[in-house]
Short mmCIF file of C-alpha atoms in Angstrom, two decimals:
data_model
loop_
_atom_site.label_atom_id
_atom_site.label_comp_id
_atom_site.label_asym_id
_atom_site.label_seq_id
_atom_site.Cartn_x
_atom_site.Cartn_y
_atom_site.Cartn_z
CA UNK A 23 7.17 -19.47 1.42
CA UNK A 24 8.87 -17.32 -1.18
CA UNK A 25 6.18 -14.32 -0.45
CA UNK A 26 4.44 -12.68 -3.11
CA UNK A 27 6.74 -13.18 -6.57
CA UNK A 28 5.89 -10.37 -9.37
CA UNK A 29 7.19 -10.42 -12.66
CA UNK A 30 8.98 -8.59 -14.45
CA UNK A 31 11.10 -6.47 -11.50
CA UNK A 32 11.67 -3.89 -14.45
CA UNK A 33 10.16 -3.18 -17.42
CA UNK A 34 10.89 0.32 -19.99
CA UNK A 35 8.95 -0.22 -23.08
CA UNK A 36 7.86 2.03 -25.98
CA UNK A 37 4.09 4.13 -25.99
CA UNK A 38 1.08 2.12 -27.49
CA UNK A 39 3.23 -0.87 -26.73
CA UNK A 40 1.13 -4.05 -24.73
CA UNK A 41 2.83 -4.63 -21.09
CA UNK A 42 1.55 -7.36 -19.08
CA UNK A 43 2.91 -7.67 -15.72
CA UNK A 44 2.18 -10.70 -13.71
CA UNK A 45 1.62 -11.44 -9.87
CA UNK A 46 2.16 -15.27 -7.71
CA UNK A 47 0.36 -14.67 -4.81
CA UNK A 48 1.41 -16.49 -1.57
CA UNK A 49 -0.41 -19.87 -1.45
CA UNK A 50 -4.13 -19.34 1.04
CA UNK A 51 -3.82 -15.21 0.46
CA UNK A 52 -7.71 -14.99 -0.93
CA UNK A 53 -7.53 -11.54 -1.43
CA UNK A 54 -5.21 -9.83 -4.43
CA UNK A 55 -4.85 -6.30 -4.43
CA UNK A 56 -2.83 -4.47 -7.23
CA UNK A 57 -1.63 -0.80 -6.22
CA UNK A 58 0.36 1.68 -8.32
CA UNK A 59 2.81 3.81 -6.69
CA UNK A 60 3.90 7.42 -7.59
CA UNK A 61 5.52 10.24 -6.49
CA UNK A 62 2.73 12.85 -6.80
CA UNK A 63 -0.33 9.98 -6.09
CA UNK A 64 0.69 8.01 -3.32
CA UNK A 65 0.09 4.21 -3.41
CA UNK A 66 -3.46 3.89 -5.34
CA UNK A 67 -5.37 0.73 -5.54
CA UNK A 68 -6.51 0.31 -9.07
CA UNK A 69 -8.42 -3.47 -8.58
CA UNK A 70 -8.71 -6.23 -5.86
CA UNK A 71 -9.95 -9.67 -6.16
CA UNK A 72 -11.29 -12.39 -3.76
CA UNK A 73 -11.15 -15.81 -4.44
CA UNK A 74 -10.89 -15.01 -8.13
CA UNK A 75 -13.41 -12.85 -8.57
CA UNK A 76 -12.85 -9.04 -8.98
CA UNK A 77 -14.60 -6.96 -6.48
CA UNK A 78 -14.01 -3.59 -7.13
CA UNK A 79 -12.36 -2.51 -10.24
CA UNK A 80 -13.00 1.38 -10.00
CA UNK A 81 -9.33 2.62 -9.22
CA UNK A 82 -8.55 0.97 -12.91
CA UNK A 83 -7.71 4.41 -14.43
CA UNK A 84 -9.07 3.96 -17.93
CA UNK A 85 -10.32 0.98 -20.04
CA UNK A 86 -6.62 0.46 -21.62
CA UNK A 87 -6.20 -1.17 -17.76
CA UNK A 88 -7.45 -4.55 -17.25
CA UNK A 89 -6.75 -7.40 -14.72
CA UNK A 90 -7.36 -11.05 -14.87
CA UNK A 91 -6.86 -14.20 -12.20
CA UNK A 92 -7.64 -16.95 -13.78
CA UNK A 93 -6.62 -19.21 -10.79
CA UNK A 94 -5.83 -18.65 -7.66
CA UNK A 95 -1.79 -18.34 -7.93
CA UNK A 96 -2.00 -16.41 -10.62
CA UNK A 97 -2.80 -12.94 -11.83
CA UNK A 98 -1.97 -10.21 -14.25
CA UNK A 99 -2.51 -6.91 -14.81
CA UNK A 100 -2.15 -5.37 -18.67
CA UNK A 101 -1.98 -1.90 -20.24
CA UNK A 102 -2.68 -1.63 -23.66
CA UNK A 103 -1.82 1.01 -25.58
CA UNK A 104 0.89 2.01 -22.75
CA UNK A 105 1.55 5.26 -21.92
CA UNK A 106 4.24 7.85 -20.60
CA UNK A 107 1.77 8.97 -17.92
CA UNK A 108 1.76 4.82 -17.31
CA UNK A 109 5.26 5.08 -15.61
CA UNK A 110 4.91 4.09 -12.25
CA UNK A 111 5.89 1.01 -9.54
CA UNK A 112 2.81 -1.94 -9.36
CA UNK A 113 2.64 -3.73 -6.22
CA UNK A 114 0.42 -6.81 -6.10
CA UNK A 115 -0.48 -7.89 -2.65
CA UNK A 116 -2.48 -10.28 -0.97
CA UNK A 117 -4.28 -10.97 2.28
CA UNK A 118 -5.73 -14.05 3.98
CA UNK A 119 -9.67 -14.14 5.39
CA UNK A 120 -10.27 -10.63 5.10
CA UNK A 121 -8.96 -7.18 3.78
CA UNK A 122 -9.27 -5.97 7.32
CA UNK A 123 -5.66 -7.59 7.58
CA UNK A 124 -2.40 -6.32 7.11
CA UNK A 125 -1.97 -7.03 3.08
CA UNK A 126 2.00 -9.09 2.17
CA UNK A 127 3.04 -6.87 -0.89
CA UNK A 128 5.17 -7.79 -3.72
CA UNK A 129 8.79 -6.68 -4.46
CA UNK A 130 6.72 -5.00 -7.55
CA UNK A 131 7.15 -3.95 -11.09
CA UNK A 132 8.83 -0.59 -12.18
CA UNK A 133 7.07 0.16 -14.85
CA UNK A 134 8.71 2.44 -17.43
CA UNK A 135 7.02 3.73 -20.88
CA UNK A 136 9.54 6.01 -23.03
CA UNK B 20 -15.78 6.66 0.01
CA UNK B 21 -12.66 6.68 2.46
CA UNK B 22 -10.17 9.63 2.10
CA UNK B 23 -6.74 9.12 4.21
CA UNK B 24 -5.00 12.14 4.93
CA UNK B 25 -1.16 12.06 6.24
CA UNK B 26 1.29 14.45 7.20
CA UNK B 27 4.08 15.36 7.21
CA UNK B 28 5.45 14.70 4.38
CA UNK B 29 9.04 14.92 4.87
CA UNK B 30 10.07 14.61 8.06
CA UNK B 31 13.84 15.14 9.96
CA UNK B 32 14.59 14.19 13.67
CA UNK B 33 18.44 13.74 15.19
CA UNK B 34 19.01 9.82 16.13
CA UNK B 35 17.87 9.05 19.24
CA UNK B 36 14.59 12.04 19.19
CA UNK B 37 11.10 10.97 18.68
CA UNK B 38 9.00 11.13 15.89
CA UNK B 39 5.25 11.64 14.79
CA UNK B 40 3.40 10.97 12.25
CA UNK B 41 -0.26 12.06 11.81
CA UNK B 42 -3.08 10.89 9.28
CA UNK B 43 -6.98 12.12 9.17
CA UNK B 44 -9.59 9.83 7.63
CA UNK B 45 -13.15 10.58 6.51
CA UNK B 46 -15.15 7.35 6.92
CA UNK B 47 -16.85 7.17 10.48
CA UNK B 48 -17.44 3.17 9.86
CA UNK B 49 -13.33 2.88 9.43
CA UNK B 50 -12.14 0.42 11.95
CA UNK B 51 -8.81 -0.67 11.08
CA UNK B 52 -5.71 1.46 10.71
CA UNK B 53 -1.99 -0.26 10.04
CA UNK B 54 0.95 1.41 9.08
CA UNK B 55 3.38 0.50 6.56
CA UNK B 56 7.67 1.32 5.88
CA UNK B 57 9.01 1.16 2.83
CA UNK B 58 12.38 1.43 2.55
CA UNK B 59 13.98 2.67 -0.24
CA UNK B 60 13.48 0.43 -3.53
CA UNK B 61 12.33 -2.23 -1.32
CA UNK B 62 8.29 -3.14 -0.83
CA UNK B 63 6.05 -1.40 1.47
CA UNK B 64 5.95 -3.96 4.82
CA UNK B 65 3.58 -3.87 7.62
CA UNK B 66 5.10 -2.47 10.93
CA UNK B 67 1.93 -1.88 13.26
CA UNK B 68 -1.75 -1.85 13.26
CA UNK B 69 -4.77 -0.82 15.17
CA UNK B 70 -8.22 -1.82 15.32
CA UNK B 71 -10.60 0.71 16.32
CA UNK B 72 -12.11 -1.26 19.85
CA UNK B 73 -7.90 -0.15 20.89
CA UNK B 74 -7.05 3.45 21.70
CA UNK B 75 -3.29 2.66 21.71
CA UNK B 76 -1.00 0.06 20.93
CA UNK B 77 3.06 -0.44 21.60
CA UNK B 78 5.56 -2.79 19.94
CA UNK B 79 9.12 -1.62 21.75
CA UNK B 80 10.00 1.64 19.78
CA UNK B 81 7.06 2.07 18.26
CA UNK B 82 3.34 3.04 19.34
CA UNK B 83 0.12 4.05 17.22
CA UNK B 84 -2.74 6.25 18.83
CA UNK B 85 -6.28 6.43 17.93
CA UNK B 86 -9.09 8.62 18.68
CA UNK B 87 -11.82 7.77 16.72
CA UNK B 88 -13.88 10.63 17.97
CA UNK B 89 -11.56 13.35 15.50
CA UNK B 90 -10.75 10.36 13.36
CA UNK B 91 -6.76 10.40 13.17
CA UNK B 92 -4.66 8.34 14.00
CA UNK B 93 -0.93 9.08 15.22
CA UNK B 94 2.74 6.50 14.34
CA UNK B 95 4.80 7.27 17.65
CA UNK B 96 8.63 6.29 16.92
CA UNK B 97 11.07 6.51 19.98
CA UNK B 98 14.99 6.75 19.98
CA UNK B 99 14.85 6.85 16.50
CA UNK B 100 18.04 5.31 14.39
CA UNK B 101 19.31 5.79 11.42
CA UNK B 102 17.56 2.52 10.26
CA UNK B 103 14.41 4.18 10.95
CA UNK B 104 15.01 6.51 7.35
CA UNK B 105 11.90 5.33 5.04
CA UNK B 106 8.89 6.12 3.87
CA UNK B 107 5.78 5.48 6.36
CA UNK B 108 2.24 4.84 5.21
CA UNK B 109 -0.76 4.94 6.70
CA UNK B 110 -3.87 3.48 5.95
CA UNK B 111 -7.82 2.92 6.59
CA UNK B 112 -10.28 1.04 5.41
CA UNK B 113 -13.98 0.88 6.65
CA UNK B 114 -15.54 -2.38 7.66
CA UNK B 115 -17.95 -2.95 5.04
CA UNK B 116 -18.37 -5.19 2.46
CA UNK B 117 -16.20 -4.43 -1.36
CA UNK B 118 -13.24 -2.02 0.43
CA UNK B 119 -9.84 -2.41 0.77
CA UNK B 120 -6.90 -0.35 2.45
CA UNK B 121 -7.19 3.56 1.04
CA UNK B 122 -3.45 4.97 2.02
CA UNK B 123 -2.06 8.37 2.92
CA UNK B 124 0.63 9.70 0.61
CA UNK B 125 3.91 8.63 2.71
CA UNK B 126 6.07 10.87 5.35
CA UNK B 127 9.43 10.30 4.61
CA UNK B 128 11.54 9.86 7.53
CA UNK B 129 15.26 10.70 7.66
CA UNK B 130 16.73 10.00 11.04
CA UNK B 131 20.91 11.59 10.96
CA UNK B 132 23.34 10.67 13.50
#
């Protein structure tokens, strides 16, 4: 199993730009979680999913996040306009059965808006 | 909802000393408590966890502590090594329906020889 694949590794793009960065989870993982990582915040979970179906969504900062899986390999997680304050690393990760497990994160996506 | 403190943050041991990492939590219905290492530029992976029917667990150089009376939970590492040098997390999340893990803000570890 090549593990959770996100996509892109990097991205630098320009403010009020679109990003879209997109998450393969590992094939039976029924739970998606997408985190964002900073120096000053920590890892903070912005929106997890089971079976398809979002479950909690309050960690998305403000409506220009929103996150979609449309199937169960696939998921995505867009800003739009982006911002500086945007900059950050997203993990996606995924569990199997329960989030009382230990979640399989992604290599995630450096995210940076200039 | 759950609120996972962690310190230190930055933390500096000789190789072959032991190190400790503490973290606080607020939720009373938490029952499960892993820890994570990231390494640097590389993805947070899980080293340990705990459920909260365990009061300790070991796995060789490594042990994690619970007491879920004060609600903290301790990382244990012995004989550190220099391949020990990351960034630990640790984490909670209650058991209850629409929650997921709620980390601490990282100790960095740097282990010297």
């Amino acid at each position: 199993d090549a593990g959770v694949i996100q996509s892109p590794r990097h991205e630098v793009t320009e403010m009020g730009q679109e990003v879209t960065l997109r998450c393969k989870p590992i094939s039976g993982h029924d739970y998606l979680f997408w985190y964002r990582q900073t120096m000053m915040r920590g890892l903070e979970l912005l929106i997890y999913f089971n079976n398809n179906v979002p479950i909690d969504d309050s960690g998305m900062p403000e409506d220009r996040f929103s996150a979609k899986m449309p199937n169960a390999s696939f998921s995505t997680l867009k800003i739009q306009p982006s911002e500086p304050r945007d900059s950050a690393v997203y993990f996606c990760a995924g569990s199997q059965g329960s989030p009382l497990r230990g979640y399989t994160f992604g290599s995630g996506t450096r995210l940076t808006v200039v | 909802g759950e609120n996972v403190e962690q310190h230190p943050s930055t933390l500096s041991v000789q190789e072959g000393d032991s190190a400790v990492i503490k973290c606080t939590y607020s939720d009373s219905a938490s029952n499960y408590f892993p820890w994570y290492k990231q390494e640097l530029g590389k993805r947070p992976q899980l080293i340990i966890d705990i459920r909260s029917n365990v009061g300790e667990k070991k796995d060789q150089r490594i042990a994690v502590t619970l007491n879920k009376t004060a609600k903290h939970f301790s990382l244990h590492i012995t004989e550190t090594q220099p391949e020990d040098s990351a960034v630990y997390f640790c984490a909670a999340i209650p058991n209850q329906a629409g929650t997921a893990l709620i980390f601490g803000k990282g100790t960095t570890l740097s282990v010297s020889s």
